[in-house]
Short mmCIF file of C-alpha atoms and ligand atoms in Angstrom, two decimals:
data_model
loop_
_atom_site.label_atom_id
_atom_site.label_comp_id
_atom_site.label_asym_id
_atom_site.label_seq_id
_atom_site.Cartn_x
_atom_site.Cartn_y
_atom_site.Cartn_z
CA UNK A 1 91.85 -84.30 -41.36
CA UNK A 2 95.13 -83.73 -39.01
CA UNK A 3 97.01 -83.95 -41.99
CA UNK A 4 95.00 -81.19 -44.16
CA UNK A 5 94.85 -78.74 -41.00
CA UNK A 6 98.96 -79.53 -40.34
CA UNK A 7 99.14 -78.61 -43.91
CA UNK A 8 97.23 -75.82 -43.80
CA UNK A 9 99.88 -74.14 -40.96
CA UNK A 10 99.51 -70.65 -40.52
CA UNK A 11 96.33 -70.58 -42.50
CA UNK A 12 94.35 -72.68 -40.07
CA UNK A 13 95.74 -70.98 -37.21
CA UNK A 14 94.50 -67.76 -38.50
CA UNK A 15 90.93 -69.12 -39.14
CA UNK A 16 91.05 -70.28 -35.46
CA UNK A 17 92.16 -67.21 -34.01
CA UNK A 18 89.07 -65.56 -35.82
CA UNK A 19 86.51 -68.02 -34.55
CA UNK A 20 87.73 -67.80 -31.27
CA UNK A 21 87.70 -63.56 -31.02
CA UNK A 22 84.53 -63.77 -32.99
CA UNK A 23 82.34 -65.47 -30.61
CA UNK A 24 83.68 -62.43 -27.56
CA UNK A 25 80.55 -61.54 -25.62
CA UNK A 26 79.86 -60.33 -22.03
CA UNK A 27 77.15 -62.55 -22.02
CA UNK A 28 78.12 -65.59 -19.23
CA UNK A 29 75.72 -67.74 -20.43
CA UNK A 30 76.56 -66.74 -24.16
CA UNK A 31 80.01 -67.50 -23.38
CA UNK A 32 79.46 -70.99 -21.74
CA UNK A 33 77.39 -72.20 -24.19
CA UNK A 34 80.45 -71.04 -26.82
CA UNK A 35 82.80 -72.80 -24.84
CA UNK A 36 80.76 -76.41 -25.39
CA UNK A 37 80.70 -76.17 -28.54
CA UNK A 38 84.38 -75.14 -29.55
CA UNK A 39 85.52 -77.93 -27.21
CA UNK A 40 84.13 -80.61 -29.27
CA UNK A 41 84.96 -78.58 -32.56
CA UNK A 42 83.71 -81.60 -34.93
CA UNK A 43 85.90 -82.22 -38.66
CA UNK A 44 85.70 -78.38 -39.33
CA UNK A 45 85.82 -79.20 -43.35
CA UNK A 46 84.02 -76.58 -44.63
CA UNK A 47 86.64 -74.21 -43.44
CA UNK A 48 89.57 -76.39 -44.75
CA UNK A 49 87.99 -76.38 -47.76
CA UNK A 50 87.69 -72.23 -48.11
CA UNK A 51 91.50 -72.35 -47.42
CA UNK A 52 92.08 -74.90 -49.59
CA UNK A 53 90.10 -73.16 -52.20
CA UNK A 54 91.98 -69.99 -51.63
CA UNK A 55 95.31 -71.53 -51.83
CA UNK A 56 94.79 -73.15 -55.47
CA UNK A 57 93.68 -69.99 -56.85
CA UNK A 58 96.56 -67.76 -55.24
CA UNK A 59 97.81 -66.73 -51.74
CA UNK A 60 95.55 -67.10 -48.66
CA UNK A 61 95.27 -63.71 -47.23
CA UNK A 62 92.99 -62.29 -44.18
CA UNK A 63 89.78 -62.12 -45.96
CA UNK A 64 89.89 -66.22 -46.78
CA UNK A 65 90.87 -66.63 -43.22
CA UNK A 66 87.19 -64.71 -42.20
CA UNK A 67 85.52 -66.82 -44.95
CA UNK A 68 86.81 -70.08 -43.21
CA UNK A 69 85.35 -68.95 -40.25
CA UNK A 70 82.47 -67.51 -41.47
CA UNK A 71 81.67 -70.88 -43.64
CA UNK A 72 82.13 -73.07 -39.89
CA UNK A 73 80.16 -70.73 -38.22
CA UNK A 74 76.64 -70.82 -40.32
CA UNK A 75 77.66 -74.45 -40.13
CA UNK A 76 77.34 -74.09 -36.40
CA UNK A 77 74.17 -72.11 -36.85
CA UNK A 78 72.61 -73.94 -38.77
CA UNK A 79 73.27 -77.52 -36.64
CA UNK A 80 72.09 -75.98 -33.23
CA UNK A 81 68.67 -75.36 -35.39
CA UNK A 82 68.80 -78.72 -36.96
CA UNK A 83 69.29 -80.36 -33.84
CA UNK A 84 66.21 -78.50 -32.28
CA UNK A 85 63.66 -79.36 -34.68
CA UNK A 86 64.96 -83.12 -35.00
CA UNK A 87 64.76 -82.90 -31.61
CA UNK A 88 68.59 -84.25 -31.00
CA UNK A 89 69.86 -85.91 -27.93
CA UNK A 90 73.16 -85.86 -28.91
CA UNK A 91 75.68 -84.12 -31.23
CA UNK A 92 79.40 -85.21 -31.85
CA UNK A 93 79.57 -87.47 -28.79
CA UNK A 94 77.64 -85.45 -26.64
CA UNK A 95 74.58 -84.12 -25.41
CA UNK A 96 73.39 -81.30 -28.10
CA UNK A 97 73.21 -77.78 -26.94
CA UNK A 98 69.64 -77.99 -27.28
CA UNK A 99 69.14 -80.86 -24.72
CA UNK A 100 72.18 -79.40 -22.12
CA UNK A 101 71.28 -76.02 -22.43
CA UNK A 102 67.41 -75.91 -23.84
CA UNK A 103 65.66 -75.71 -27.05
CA UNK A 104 65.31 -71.65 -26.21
CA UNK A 105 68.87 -71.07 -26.05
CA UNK A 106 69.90 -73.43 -28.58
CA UNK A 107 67.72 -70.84 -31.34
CA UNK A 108 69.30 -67.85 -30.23
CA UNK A 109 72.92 -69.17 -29.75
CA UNK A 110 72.27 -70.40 -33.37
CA UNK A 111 71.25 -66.51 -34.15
CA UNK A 112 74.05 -65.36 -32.08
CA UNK A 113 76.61 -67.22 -34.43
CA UNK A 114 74.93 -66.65 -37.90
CA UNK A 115 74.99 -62.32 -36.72
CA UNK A 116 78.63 -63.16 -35.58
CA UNK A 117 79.26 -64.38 -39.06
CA UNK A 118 78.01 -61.27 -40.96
CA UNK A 119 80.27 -59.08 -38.83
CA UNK A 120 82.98 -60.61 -39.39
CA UNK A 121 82.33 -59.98 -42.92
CA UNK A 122 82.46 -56.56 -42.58
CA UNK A 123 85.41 -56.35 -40.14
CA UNK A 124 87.45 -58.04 -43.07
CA UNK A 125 85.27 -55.62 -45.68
CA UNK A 126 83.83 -58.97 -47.20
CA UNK A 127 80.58 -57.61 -47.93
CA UNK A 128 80.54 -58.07 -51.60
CA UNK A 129 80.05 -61.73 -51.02
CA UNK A 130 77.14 -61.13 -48.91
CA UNK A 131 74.66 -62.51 -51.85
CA UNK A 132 76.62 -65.65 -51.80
CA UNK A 133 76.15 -65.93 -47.98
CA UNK A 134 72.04 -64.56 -48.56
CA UNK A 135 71.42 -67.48 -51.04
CA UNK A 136 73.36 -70.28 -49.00
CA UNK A 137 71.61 -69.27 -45.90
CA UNK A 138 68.07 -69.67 -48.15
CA UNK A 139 68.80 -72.64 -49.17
CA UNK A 140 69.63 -74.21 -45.91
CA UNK A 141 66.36 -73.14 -44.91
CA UNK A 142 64.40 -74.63 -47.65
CA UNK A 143 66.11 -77.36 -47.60
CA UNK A 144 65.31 -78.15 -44.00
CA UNK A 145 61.98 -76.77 -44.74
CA UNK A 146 61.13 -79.29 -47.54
CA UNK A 147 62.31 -82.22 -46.08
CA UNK A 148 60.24 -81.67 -43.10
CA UNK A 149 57.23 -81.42 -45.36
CA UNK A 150 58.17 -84.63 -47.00
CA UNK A 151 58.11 -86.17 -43.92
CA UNK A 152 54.66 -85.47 -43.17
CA UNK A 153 53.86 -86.63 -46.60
CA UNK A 154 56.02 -89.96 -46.86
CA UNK A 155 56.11 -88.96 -50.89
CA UNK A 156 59.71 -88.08 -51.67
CA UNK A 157 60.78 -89.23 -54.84
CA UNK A 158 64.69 -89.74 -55.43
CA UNK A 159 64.68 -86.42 -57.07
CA UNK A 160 63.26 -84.84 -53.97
CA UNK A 161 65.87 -86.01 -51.87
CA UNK A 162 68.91 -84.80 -54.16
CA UNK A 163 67.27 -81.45 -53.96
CA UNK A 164 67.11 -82.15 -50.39
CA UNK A 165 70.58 -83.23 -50.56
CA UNK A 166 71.75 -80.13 -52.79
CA UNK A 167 70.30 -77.17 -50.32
CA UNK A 168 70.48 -78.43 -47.19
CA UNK A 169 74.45 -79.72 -47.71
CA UNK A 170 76.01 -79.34 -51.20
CA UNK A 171 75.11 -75.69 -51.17
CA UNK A 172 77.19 -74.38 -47.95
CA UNK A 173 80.03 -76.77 -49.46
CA UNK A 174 79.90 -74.85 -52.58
CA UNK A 175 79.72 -71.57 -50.95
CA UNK A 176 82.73 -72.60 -48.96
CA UNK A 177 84.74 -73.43 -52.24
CA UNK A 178 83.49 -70.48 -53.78
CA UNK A 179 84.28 -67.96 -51.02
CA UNK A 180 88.00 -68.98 -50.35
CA UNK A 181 88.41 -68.49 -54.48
CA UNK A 182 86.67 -65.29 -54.30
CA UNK A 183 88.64 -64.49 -51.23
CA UNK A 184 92.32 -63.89 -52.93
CA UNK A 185 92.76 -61.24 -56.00
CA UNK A 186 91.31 -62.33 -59.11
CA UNK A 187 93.34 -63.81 -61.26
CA UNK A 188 93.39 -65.59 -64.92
CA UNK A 189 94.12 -68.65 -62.71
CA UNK A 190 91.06 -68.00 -60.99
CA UNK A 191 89.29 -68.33 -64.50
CA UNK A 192 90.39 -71.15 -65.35
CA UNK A 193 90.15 -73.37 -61.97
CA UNK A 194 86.97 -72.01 -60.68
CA UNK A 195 84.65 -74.02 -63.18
CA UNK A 196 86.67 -77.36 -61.52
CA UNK A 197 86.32 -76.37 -57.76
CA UNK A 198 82.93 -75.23 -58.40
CA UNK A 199 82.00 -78.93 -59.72
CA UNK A 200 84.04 -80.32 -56.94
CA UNK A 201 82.38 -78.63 -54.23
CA UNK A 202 78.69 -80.01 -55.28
CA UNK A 203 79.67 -83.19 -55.89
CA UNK A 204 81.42 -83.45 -52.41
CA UNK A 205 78.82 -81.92 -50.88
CA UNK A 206 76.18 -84.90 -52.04
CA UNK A 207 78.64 -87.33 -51.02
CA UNK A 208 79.03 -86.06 -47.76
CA UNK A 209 75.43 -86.49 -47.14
CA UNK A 210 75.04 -89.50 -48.53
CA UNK A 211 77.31 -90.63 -46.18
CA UNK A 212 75.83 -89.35 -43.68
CA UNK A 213 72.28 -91.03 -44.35
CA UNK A 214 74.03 -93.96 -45.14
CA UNK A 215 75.44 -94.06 -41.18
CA UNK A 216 72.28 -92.62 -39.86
CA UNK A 217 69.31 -94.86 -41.50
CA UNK A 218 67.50 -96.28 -38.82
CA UNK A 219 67.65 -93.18 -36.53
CA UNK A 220 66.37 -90.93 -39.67
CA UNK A 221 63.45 -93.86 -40.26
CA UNK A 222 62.55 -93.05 -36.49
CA UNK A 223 62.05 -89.47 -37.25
CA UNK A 224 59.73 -90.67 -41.10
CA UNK A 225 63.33 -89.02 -42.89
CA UNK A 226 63.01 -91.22 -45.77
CA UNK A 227 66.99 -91.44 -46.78
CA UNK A 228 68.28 -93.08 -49.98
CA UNK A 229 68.81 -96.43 -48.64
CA UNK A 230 65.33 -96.63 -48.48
CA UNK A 231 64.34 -95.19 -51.43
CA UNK A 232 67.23 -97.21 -53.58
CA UNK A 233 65.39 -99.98 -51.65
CA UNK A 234 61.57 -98.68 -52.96
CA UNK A 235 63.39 -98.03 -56.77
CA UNK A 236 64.67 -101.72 -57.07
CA UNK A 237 61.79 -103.28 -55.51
CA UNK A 238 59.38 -101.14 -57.43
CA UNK A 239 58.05 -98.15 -56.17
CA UNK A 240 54.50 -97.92 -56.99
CA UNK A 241 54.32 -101.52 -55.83
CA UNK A 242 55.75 -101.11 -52.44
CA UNK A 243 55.44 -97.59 -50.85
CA UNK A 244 52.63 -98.05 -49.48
CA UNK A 245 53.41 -100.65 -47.44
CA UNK A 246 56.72 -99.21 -46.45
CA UNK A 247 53.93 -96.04 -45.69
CA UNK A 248 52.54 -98.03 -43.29
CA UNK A 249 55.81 -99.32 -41.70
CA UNK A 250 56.95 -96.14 -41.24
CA UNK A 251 53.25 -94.83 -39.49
CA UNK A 252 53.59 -97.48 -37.06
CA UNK A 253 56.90 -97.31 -36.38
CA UNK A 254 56.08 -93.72 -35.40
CA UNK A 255 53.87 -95.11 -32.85
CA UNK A 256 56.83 -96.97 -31.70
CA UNK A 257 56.00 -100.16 -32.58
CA UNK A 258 59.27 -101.84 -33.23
CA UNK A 259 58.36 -104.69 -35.80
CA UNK A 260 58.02 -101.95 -38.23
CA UNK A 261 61.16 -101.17 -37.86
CA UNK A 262 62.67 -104.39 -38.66
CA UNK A 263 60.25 -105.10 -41.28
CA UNK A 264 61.85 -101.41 -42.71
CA UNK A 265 65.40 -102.35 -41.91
CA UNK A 266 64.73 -105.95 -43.90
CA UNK A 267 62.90 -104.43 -46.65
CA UNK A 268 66.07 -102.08 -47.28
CA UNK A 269 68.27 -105.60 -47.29
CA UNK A 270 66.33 -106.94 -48.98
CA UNK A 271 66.27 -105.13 -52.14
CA UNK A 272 69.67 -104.07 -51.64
CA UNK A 273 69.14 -100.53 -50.75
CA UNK A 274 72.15 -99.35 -48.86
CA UNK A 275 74.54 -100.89 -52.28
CA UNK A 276 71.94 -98.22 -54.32
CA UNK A 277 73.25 -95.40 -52.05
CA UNK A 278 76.99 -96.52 -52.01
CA UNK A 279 76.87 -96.56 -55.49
CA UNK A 280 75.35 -93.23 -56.21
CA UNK A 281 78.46 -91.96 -53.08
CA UNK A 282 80.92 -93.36 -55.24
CA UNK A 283 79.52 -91.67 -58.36
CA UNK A 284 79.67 -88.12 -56.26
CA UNK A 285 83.62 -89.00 -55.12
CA UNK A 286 84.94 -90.12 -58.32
CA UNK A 287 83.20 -87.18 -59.80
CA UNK A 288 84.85 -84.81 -57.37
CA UNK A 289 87.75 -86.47 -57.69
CA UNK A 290 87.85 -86.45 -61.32
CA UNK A 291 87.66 -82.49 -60.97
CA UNK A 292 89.83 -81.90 -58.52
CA UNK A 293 92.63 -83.84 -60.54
CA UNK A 294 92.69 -80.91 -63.40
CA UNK A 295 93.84 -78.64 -60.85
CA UNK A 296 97.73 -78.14 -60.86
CA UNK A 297 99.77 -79.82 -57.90
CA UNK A 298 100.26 -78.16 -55.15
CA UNK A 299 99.56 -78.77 -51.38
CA UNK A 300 96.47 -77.58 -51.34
CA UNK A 301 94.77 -79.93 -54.29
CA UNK A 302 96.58 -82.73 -51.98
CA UNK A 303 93.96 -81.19 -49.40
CA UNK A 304 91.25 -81.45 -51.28
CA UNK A 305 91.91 -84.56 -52.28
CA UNK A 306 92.22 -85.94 -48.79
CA UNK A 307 88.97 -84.13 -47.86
CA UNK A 308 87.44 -86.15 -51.03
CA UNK A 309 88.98 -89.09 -49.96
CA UNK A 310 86.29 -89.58 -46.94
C1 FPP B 401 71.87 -81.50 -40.73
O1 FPP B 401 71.22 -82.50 -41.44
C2 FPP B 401 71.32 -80.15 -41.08
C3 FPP B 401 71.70 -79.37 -42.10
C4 FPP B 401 72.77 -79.81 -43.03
C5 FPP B 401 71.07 -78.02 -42.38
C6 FPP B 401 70.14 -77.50 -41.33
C7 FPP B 401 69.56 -76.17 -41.71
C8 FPP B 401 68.72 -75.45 -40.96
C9 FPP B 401 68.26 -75.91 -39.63
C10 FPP B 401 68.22 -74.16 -41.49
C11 FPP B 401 68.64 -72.96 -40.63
C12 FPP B 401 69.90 -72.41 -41.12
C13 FPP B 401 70.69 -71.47 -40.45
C14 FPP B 401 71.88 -70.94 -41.14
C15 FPP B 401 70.45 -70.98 -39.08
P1 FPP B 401 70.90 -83.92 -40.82
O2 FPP B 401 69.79 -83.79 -39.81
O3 FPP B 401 70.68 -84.83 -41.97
O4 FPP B 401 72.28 -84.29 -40.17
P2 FPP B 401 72.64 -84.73 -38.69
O5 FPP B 401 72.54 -86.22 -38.73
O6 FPP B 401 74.07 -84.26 -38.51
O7 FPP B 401 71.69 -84.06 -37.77
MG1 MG B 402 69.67 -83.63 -37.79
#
């Protein structure tokens, strides 16, 4: 990611000027709270991916600078809410916002941010993307919404979880994409590229979180988050077969009883669950991959395909 932001030059620098002025509040404990958080900034790809955006479909201009930092920030938002309803100890290396600072603060800081956003889509008179930014900001929601249901209910089905996957990740990757094309003049090269970076976008986006589950399996199996490791797992060893059991495992592992957990953690072994979800990753990255290669060469498809490249 050093690369792509080195690459990126005066772009970047303008996106970080903008998240740092648009956070400006007399508010000490506003401000403090800021300050945590831009100190551990995290891999900030939704913004290089705006810029990135912007650059293949013509020149990066102030507008896709504010839609950089408009894309990180609802990013932002939307953790410091995440974090309080999983109840989060710890985010990028450190204790969350929600456990230094409290659950209270960590809502409104996340309001804070998520206002902050909108006005700077003003300042930079952005607003016609504003139903982009209405429909991301839905879909976050019931994404979040939705899994927590599923939760309760232990009955996701694989298609449940890419729609999980889709709103609560893919979609804020697209609308990051989508807002840095939007962001320069439109353009007959626009036309033609946006149908590519569009497909690029969701595809990345359901790798990333695949990823991510992949990394986080036994702490989402602690909170009943029943990931695709586990439900490639449930597919192979047949489904109708085995979820209840794996029903069970997961009640009594919320009762902390840790023998369920390894019984989980063997059953996902054993029926080679975590291959399932590297597989369907590598589907989502060639895929991206595939799209981002019909874009013309130029620094900022070597960006993308760096960011792909995760
Ligand atoms: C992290 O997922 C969470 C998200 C990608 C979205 C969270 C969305 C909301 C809380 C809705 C509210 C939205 C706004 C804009 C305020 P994860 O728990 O799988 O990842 P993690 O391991 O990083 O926590
Ligand atoms: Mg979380």
């Amino acid at each position: 990611m050093d690369w792509v932001r080195q690459s990126l030059g005066a772009d970047w620098m303008a996106f970080e000027n903008i998240l740092k002025t648009a956070l400006d509040t007399p508010h000490a404990l506003l401000t403090t709270i800021d300050q945590y958080i831009l100190n551990r900034p995290g891999k900030q790809i939704r913004p290089a991916l705006a810029l990135s955006a912007a650059g293949v479909c013509g020149t990066p201009g102030p507008l896709s600078h504010a839609v950089a930092a408009i894309a990180e920030m609802i990013h932002t938002a939307s953790l410091l809410h995440d974090d309080v309803a999983d109840n989060a100890q710890t985010r990028r290396g450190k204790e969350s916002v929600q456990k230094q600072f409290g659950p209270r603060a960590a809502i409104m800081l996340g309001d804070f941010w998520l206002a902050r956003a909108l006005q700077i889509l003003i300042q930079h008179n952005g607003t016609h993307l504003l139903p982009l930014y209405a429909n991301v900001i839905e879909d976050l929601s019931e994404g979040e919404i939705f899994q927590m249901e599923k939760a309760k209910t232990l009955d996701i089905t694989l298609a449940d979880y890419y729609t999980v996957c889709k709103k609560k990740t893919a979609s804020l990757f697209h609308v990051s994409v989508m807002s840095g094309v939007l962001s320069v003049p439109n353009s007959s090269t626009t036309e033609t590229y946006r149908p590519f970076l569009s497909r690029a976008a969701y595809h990345m986006g359901m790798a990333f979180q695949i990823r991510d589950d992949l990394a986080d399996v036994t702490q989402d199996l602690a909170e009943a988050k029943i990931t695709l490791p586990l439900l490639g797992a449930l597919r192979q060893a047949g489904d109708e077969r085995f979820r209840p059991q794996v029903i069970l495992w997961i009640r009594s592992l919320e009762k902390e009883d840790l023998t369920a957990h390894d019984q989980l953690i063997s059953f996902i072994k054993d029926h080679k669950g975590r291959e399932y979800a590297q597989k369907v990753f590598n589907h989502h990255k060639e895929q991206a991959r595939e799209r981002i290669g019909h874009l013309p060469n130029s620094v900022w498809k070597e960006c993308l395909l760096t960011i792909s490249d995760m």
